[in-house]
Amino acid sequence: MNLINRCVILLLLFFILQGCQKDLLDKLPEDQVSSDVFFLHSNDMQIYMNQFYDDRIIPVQWGQILNNPYNGGADDFNSDNEVSSNGLDPRLQGTRTATTGITGPGLGWYFGDVRNINYFFDNYRKCVDDFSTYSEWVGEAHFFRAYIYFLLLKEFGDVPYHSKTLGTNSPELYGPRTARNLVADSILLDLDSAAMYLPSASVANGTRVNKWVALQLQTRVALYEGTWEKYHATDVFAVKDANPEKYFNKVVDAATQMMGSGQLAIYNTGNPSTDYFDLFRMRDYAASTEVIFWKQFSVALGITDDKLYLLEYPYGKSLTKSLADSYLCTDGLPISVSPLFQGYNTISVEKKNRDPRYYQTIFTPDEAWKIDTDTELWVDAYVNLNTSTEFYAPTGYVLHKTYDPRMVYHSLNYEETPAIHFRYAEALLNFAEAKAELGTITQADIDNSIGLLRARAGMPELQMNNITTDANWEFPALSPIINEIRRERKVELATEGFRWPDIARWAAADELIIGKRPKGFKGSQIASTYFPVDANGFLDPFQTTIPGGYGFNPNRDYLDPLPLNEIVLNPQLTQNPGW
Amino acid sequence: MKLSIFKTNHFGKCNRTARMFKSIALTGVFVWGFIFSGFSQQVKTMQTISGRITYSNGRPLAEATVTVDGKRAGTQTDNNGNFSIQVPVDGGVLLISHVGYKTASFKVIDNHPVAVELTQEDVALDSVVVVGYGTQKKINLTGAVDVVSGEVLQNRPAANVAQLLQGESANLNISLSTVGGEPGATRNWNIRGLGSINGSSSPLILVDGVESNVDDIDPETIQSVSVLKDASASAIYGSRAPFGVVLITTKKGTRNKGVKISFNSNFAWATPIRLPHFTDSYTWATVYNEAQANAGLTPVYPDAQVARIKGYQAGTYKPEYDTANPPQIIWNGRWEGNANYDWPSLFFKSNSPSNKLNVNLEGGDDKTQYFVSAGHFYQGGLYNWGNDSYKRNNLMANLSSKVTDWLKFDVGVRYSQTSGDYPLGIVGQVRQYNLRSIFSFGPTTPMYNVDGTLANPIMVSFLNSGREKTSSNDLWLKLGGEIEPIKGWKTGLTYNYNLGNTGDFQNPIPVPVNIPNGTIGNIGSSTSGVVENQGSTNYYILNAISSYEKNLGQHFLKLMVGYEEELYDYQSLYGSKMDLITTEVPSISTATGTTTLGDTKGHWSTQAVFGRFNYNFAEKYLFEFSGRYNGSSRFASDSRWGFFPSASAGYNISKENFWDPIARTVNSLKIRGSYGSLGNQNVPNYLYVPTVPVFSNLNYVLDGQRPNYANIPAILPSNLTWETVTTVNLGLDATFLKNRLGLSFDIYQRTTSNMFGPAQDLPAVLGTSVPYENNAEMRTKGFEVSLTWADATSQHFNYHVKLTVGDNTSTIVKYQNTSRVIDTWYDGKRYGEIWGYQTDGLIQTQGEQMPDQSKFYPTWGPGDMKYKDLNGDGKITDGSRTLSDHGDLKVIGNITPRYNFGLNAGFNWKDFSFNMFWQGVAKQNYLPDRNANVFWGVIPGGSPGSESSIDKGSPALNYWRPADETNFLGPNTNAYFPKPYFDYDEFMKNHQDQSRYVLNAAYLRLKNVQIGYTIPTKYSSKVFIKSIKIYASGENLITITSLPKVLDPETVFVSDAALGGIEATSLIYPLSRSVSFGINITF
């Protein structure tokens, strides 16, 4: 074999090596989606937004189920409306301490959801489809960023606000907190965008957010910030450059759009004794004009609840006398004044001539308890109250609202009872309150808002020029109209998770919490003496636990402490007052 | 050897072309074709040649084998070393061989007598060693390379190569995996200790140059194993081999030795070792009741039952439980029964057979060599009622052919097929969970119900649960060619392809158990079904290597450069379906329930250029530089490529003239040193690629659907790059006393820097966890010694001894742990440290002087533990568990195995051979996990004693009992263990990690002993057999350790939950002792 042949073979070898892949080392995952190609199409955005429909972000807000791990702001156990013999709220007691921990998703100094939502904004412009095909998802993203920051705002006040995801080297990691009014402004801006991009028709039968949900959240946030700035103006939480009117006007703007839409209405079939109650026990809200955002459950799909099963017995959870006393009599007068009020001897007497929402919210003996082949009335439970664990109701007032006595729907872990996230009534209440705070409220405003709620309950209209003084007003220093609007709110939205945020923004702990103990109905009406009674015979379950009443510290407890180690990591972070 | 060896060439130039064509043609047909080509011989006129074979200054050598090259027939020398043999006229080459001597060949000169002196084999220096992408003479090595000959791996009834190599090479550490001695169990490999705190620091294991599953290799086909320990030896493999390389070379055909067929067979019987055995049921009951009473609780076994237990033992009470009040619950037999069974010994076989069969065929001529092998291995399991087993079949063929004097090629096929068959065990648990149940099961558990049905649920589970069947196929194809256009310049191209698939099949079924009360319970799955997982891999590796070597006077130069690429691709499909139509036919097609499906896919690839330059001057001054420029798909394109260089040098002092005066004593001495730096690419695939995790079935209903949803990609390490492993190595090789004594010594330091560790804490506003960074560092130091002695006192007797010792310790140099918490790594932490309290003995009298131990429990009394107040503050605390504040805690031991050693010794006397192999660890601590019931005995569980076990050979009964103890165990105030409590808090107060129970886990184990007898040729040649050897071989025959008899020093560590073990703490599938008989026949 000559040299040429040998060289030919060498050349061949060379060519074989030439055949080697140049991009051999570029190996992208085959069973995962690389982020480079995600968000190119509108469908990706929908899939990305789906993750925010999660109980940890939008907690199910049914009032009676304690120990919901994600009740960030839900239910009323953290307020003067409800109590649980399983434990008093440590914030109200003033016993919390600052810790190092960062509590988990949905609560605490947690920015995972902020990061998740900002990732959408970092990337959605990659989409090659027409904007109209995905504007809705951009709208949802604005909504959820607002929602997530509002959770942080309520808990911490000033929070670092970022509209893009941070990297491990971002200087923003060590930035200061953003002033709460700037955070609020950013939230409201996001909601403007959300309202602009989200459809005005209900989306996915109301299981996804739409324009009205965004606007209602806007009324909520704006009212929160506006009243916070106004009522904390002179305490340690005072906001620099406060401008409550700006926010109240925002509430009015947003609510006005909703009220003028023609698409939203209070559920009212003309049956004042049942309409309010029925609203909370519907099996489906797809066609509702009032419930604009709700959560669906499905046994077939494996997403179930057991709300009605859990509500069958109080198990130590009950409503307070403070709530019960807020209900007016059917003449529109408070119990301190109305001749129709029959006294407290038994709950059946107490409920006589009261706002029908009273017995639609609080269980009374002649209400159906269990409807199976025959009907069992609440009286069967009532006589047994406080005799055993399942019948523990420290105050005697047991939640009736949101309960459905039809046993066919009760099941441990296998219920499909839907949950309400947003209902229009709140927007009306927000509107009335903002108008009143602005001082521009008119009788027509009242008729168009609170009037609709009172009409459903068959209650006389609130006449702004003819308000009877109530010796029991919770805020005697404030105007009668504010007092009555706040009463209406307490009654209408009872146990829906609004009460603590209301107390916080109104700086109302000195009136409602500090030094107070939650009380119940007359102890003499039930056989059990398991819980003590006070000098007037009312159940006083926490007589020995908190003899001096709640120890809430008004110069500290309205906000939560930042985790201590976070302040060490970032010296620019300042601790909230009092911690 | 004193006479020159003629290099022979069978073929004249005239017929070279014809021969070349023949070879080309031959390669086109199936490998078997070559076998027959080996038989073809030309007929020539014969002549008789006589001669004499001597050794060592003319002493006659008896029984040397003399054959004519290319022929089967041969003869042996007589006692005077004389022989005569028929040789073809006009040429012929004699091959003269003898065990322990170098084989010589001798070109016959017509009618001249032959005189040859054989020299003793000196494997240590002259042999050629397989190194990365080539071979090297051992004398010229500058790196730390150890060689294990394939011979030591043969004729042992062990399952796989790992088991055989354990202890053979210093600092090649091979340990059990978490399934212990189960049939088919793999082993963990490691060279020179811990390499990285992140997962595996396994060496790269190459079989004939390609990374293969070493457990699939038939040990009988291994020619040699090279262990490359330092960076200079393994640098040529770059980032693939940060923690050393094991090069396994399979047998190739031999040149000019004719055809050789060998047949090896081996039958073995195995029995479990260090298996705990229950004490009798009365003892259990007594101990349980005492532990219960100590905790202030009512007896586990009431008086009436204790009476039944005694009655059963005495034979006066026959039923195994109270027939008037039979147990109602499946698992309650242990509390309500009164039987007396030693369950462990019932659940394990006393002898389990396994066998091995292997047939090799090899041969070749000057141009073409081949080696063909077929092997079968069966290993029976130890479960008495489970019928677990493992099988492996191997086929292999290697062929190389030299087409012309400048072109040659290789073809290789390697195939292995394995299958395992195991009982599924209790539903929802791995099958090892059954072991845990057995050892805490209680002798009182009835075996039979009164109606004769089986009552023991574990037994039923073993017998009737579904099966888990595993299978694998592994096929390797190799095609390679090499040209040498200019003398000394060789260029080769090799392509290896691997197709592998694995299967895992499980069929969970309901397992009904007859409960004594007459009802039937189910310990299997609620419904029958099939779960299958099928995976397949495709892999190729292509390399091109060009080398040139040249001698210029006393200068020797060799340059090698190469290119390599590999691509690995895997995919698996997973599916399950429940509700079988009939359990007789478990398949997805015959199931009716819901189907679940899933898949995984992935791939990785590497590309590299590498090179090595050797220079030596008169084999005196040796230099080597090597390096690899390596790219891996596992890293982002900007940090993908790394260059890993190494340099080493050696000095053969003994070749200097000034050495002559002592050369007779110190025959050779070489010192060498190396330095090199390697990357570690052993990180998960796609770590740098941000992926959007997409999931189905959102946990929320949107408009009547549970749609897909996506999450944010995890934040990626911003500058993820290689972990860098830098090794400095100093070594010495010497031989003494006529090369009979060999010494090899290496000392090294290996630093792993840029190791992945947790990043600095970042503010929570980042919104996610901070990815790991290349920010940690670890240092491992160690040494290896190998001492050999081999001598022949006469031609009938030679013997050899080899001792190896390896040691290493690792220290964390840098780790992100600002508060220096002792429960994780911290700067300066020694790997393997055990933290605990110093034991101060047992409290003997109420109120005696002791520190405040209320941290653990409010009340303390006689029989409880007293801890030492090391910091003198009057109370026992663990401070803040940081290095600066650790209260009374201190380092009480270290689990690192120190001074791993192996001792191999044997002799040949006439036709007998003897060899034994000891292996051990000289220093190691072990603190049994708190759940190690076979050690502690009494452990509180959910139900009284459900986690306890009282075994013979365990210290369990040596617990504190008061001086006035009334039960039959009697007083024991000077006890090893504190007072037992069936109460978790009271148990824990006495069982804090503490110095008293740090055990010495050092051991010495006779891994193998072998006695063989070779039937003299004069008998065997009559039946056309070249040689027959019969042997007996035993594994794990003797274990010397101070551990209690219930603990096996090899299994305790891997079974410990704290160290990654599963389920049965301190007990996994036991190792076995086996005795085997075998035969090697060569035709």
mmCIF file of C-alpha atoms in Angstrom, chain B residues 123-125 127-149 168-172 191-192 224-237 244-249 612 614 624 626 646 648 670 672-674 729-733 743-748 784-786 802 804:
data_model
loop_
_atom_site.group_PDB
_atom_site.id
_atom_site.type_symbol
_atom_site.label_atom_id
_atom_site.label_comp_id
_atom_site.label_asym_id
_atom_site.label_seq_id
_atom_site.Cartn_x
_atom_site.Cartn_y
_atom_site.Cartn_z
ATOM 1 C CA VAL B 123 5.099 -8.395 37.322
ATOM 2 C CA ALA B 124 5.991 -5.354 39.317
ATOM 3 C CA LEU B 125 8.319 -3.659 36.918
ATOM 4 C CA SER B 127 4.729 -5.483 32.935
ATOM 5 C CA VAL B 128 2.738 -3.202 30.779
ATOM 6 C CA VAL B 129 -0.008 -1.309 32.477
ATOM 7 C CA VAL B 130 -3.208 -0.124 30.901
ATOM 8 C CA VAL B 131 -3.517 3.624 31.356
ATOM 9 C CA GLY B 132 -5.913 6.134 29.894
ATOM 10 C CA TYR B 133 -6.037 5.730 26.102
ATOM 11 C CA GLY B 134 -3.008 3.507 25.960
ATOM 12 C CA THR B 135 -0.537 1.410 27.824
ATOM 13 C CA GLN B 136 2.676 2.162 29.580
ATOM 14 C CA LYS B 137 5.494 0.180 31.036
ATOM 15 C CA LYS B 138 5.148 0.117 34.759
ATOM 16 C CA ILE B 139 8.698 1.303 35.201
ATOM 17 C CA ASN B 140 7.878 4.469 33.310
ATOM 18 C CA LEU B 141 4.766 5.352 35.246
ATOM 19 C CA THR B 142 4.759 8.670 37.013
ATOM 20 C CA GLY B 143 1.205 8.667 38.306
ATOM 21 C CA ALA B 144 -0.441 6.640 41.044
ATOM 22 C CA VAL B 145 -1.680 3.606 39.183
ATOM 23 C CA ASP B 146 -2.416 0.259 40.727
ATOM 24 C CA VAL B 147 -3.077 -2.911 38.817
ATOM 25 C CA VAL B 148 -5.174 -5.836 39.888
ATOM 26 C CA SER B 149 -4.726 -8.905 37.792
ATOM 27 C CA GLU B 168 -7.660 -5.591 46.474
ATOM 28 C CA SER B 169 -6.288 -2.132 45.859
ATOM 29 C CA ALA B 170 -5.396 0.333 48.583
ATOM 30 C CA ASN B 171 -7.893 3.162 48.845
ATOM 31 C CA LEU B 172 -10.228 1.621 46.322
ATOM 32 C CA ILE B 191 -11.269 5.974 45.330
ATOM 33 C CA ARG B 192 -9.363 7.790 48.027
ATOM 34 C CA SER B 224 -6.779 -6.779 34.327
ATOM 35 C CA VAL B 225 -8.010 -3.847 36.307
ATOM 36 C CA SER B 226 -6.073 -0.605 36.488
ATOM 37 C CA VAL B 227 -6.940 1.833 39.218
ATOM 38 C CA LEU B 228 -5.885 5.382 38.360
ATOM 39 C CA LYS B 229 -5.786 7.220 41.628
ATOM 40 C CA ASP B 230 -4.156 10.579 41.196
ATOM 41 C CA ALA B 231 -4.907 13.475 38.928
ATOM 42 C CA SER B 232 -2.011 12.859 36.595
ATOM 43 C CA ALA B 233 -3.249 9.405 35.828
ATOM 44 C CA SER B 234 -6.833 10.417 35.315
ATOM 45 C CA ALA B 235 -6.405 13.931 33.896
ATOM 46 C CA ILE B 236 -6.684 12.529 30.424
ATOM 47 C CA TYR B 237 -10.341 11.882 31.252
ATOM 48 C CA GLY B 244 -10.236 8.533 39.806
ATOM 49 C CA VAL B 245 -10.686 5.937 37.123
ATOM 50 C CA VAL B 246 -11.040 2.197 37.153
ATOM 51 C CA LEU B 247 -10.016 0.698 33.832
ATOM 52 C CA ILE B 248 -11.256 -2.810 33.300
ATOM 53 C CA THR B 249 -9.711 -4.604 30.363
ATOM 54 C CA ARG B 612 -0.384 13.464 26.638
ATOM 55 C CA ASN B 614 5.851 11.631 27.674
ATOM 56 C CA GLU B 624 4.576 13.398 31.653
ATOM 57 C CA SER B 626 -1.408 15.501 30.054
ATOM 58 C CA SER B 646 -1.667 17.707 34.981
ATOM 59 C CA SER B 648 4.076 14.489 36.766
ATOM 60 C CA LYS B 670 11.604 5.199 41.845
ATOM 61 C CA ARG B 672 7.518 10.265 41.588
ATOM 62 C CA GLY B 673 5.274 13.231 42.065
ATOM 63 C CA SER B 674 2.269 14.644 40.314
ATOM 64 C CA ASN B 729 0.550 13.109 44.897
ATOM 65 C CA LEU B 730 3.953 11.875 45.989
ATOM 66 C CA GLY B 731 4.870 8.275 45.458
ATOM 67 C CA LEU B 732 7.608 5.766 45.749
ATOM 68 C CA ASP B 733 8.074 2.333 44.171
ATOM 69 C CA LEU B 743 6.915 -1.623 48.087
ATOM 70 C CA SER B 744 4.702 1.048 46.724
ATOM 71 C CA PHE B 745 3.743 4.097 48.708
ATOM 72 C CA ASP B 746 1.654 7.128 47.839
ATOM 73 C CA ILE B 747 0.670 10.134 49.849
ATOM 74 C CA TYR B 748 -1.780 12.654 48.532
ATOM 75 C CA GLU B 784 -1.678 4.113 50.331
ATOM 76 C CA VAL B 785 0.866 1.420 50.964
ATOM 77 C CA SER B 786 1.258 -1.781 49.124
ATOM 78 C CA LYS B 802 0.424 -8.800 49.455
ATOM 79 C CA THR B 804 -2.394 -3.053 51.070
#
